[in-house]
């Protein structure tokens, strides 16, 4: 037999073994359960509803103008969109036929009822540390309190071969190994906060950078890459660590206020974080919000990042007030931005966010500032403020003008940030041309009546 024939046989054998392994690994990962779940237990259902809120299930499994939990929300990846699935108790298109054991393995281990691997768009690497009792409560809630919706799931837009399921089993083995929650503190409040951040809150899914396999580079605070910021859906999910551009200049009470209402006197949630507040954190108990905020404030600054801002030394406000526009950016700011964000860059408390010393504005990476400038956005709607405000899109500005005004904002009133180039604006405009529209991308009326009524309706259906 010739060498090339031997080599071909070896390759074929290895390929077959790899495919067989890909189909076999989920069976090894799958965990049996003997927990009996009474899905009609009202207390269990109520607990499950709260856990579903802490896990932010509705935000990913509900699309624009769609029924709650019926799926269809596109989640962008570098290879194409993956659509969330129907997790209502519909027996044909949802999870109505799932046993608790199957539900648990899907949520915690990324294994579907047919024993194939789920895409890691589902944050099961984080959910793994959730106790089975909490998963059981969620199961009771979904099976008994969520209305069944018959809506077929959409296939992913991943290209052929890359959309196969069996290779995902190897991804899971490498990047989502079985693990347990390991509290770093004996303080019950800090331990609870750590659990909420690592587990149901799955903060790292957005705020921790991804590796070569699109995996979170770390799932816990073993090094300072954890929660140090990342780009998702074109937004820069800011660092949640202790540097000034992260949470270093935030107080614990400000974090609690932000998570509960979506705003503070200084800033407001926008983009994907507005979804998190609207669908998840506004429903958390005060004790859980305090626990999460206090835990986040224990995280040290990322390596090489300063914990404080340099003292402000600027003449920006006086120049704007006297009409001394010494740059194209200053003129554009006066024309388009100053009426809301004010000449001093401090905005209006709880109405128009400040731009001066705003950690999202001065981040090293400008994606969020560019995206909200080009596409606009809105605050989350909660019952804690009477009005929710929107920012209009300024996509009619030229690429050069967008770069000019963004650079002015990021380097005025004492702000010090890296320069934005025209090519950054071009790249963001191209990204937005392909990005699906979501609820928080849509400008709304000044009091948010339309969205408020929609949210009230959703809440009533969930009760």
Coordinates of C-alpha atoms in Angstrom, one line a residue, residues 4 22 24-25 52 87 104-105 123 128 146 182 186 191 246 277 294 308 367 380 383 437 440 457 459:
X4 CA -0.6 8.5 0.3
X22 CA -18.9 14.8 18.6
X24 CA -21.0 10.9 21.9
X25 CA -19.7 13.7 24.1
X52 CA -36.1 33.9 35.3
X87 CA -39.1 28.4 25.3
X104 CA -32.0 21.2 33.4
X105 CA -29.5 19.8 30.9
X123 CA -25.1 31.3 28.4
X128 CA -23.8 25.8 35.3
X146 CA -45.9 31.3 30.7
X182 CA -16.8 28.8 44.6
X186 CA -17.0 34.3 53.7
X191 CA -20.8 35.6 48.1
X246 CA -14.9 51.1 34.6
X277 CA -32.5 46.8 33.2
X294 CA -20.9 45.6 46.6
X308 CA -9.0 57.7 39.3
X367 CA -17.9 51.8 19.8
X380 CA -35.2 51.6 29.7
X383 CA -41.9 52.5 37.1
X437 CA -33.5 46.5 14.8
X440 CA -34.1 49.6 22.5
X457 CA -49.0 43.9 29.0
X459 CA -45.9 41.7 32.9

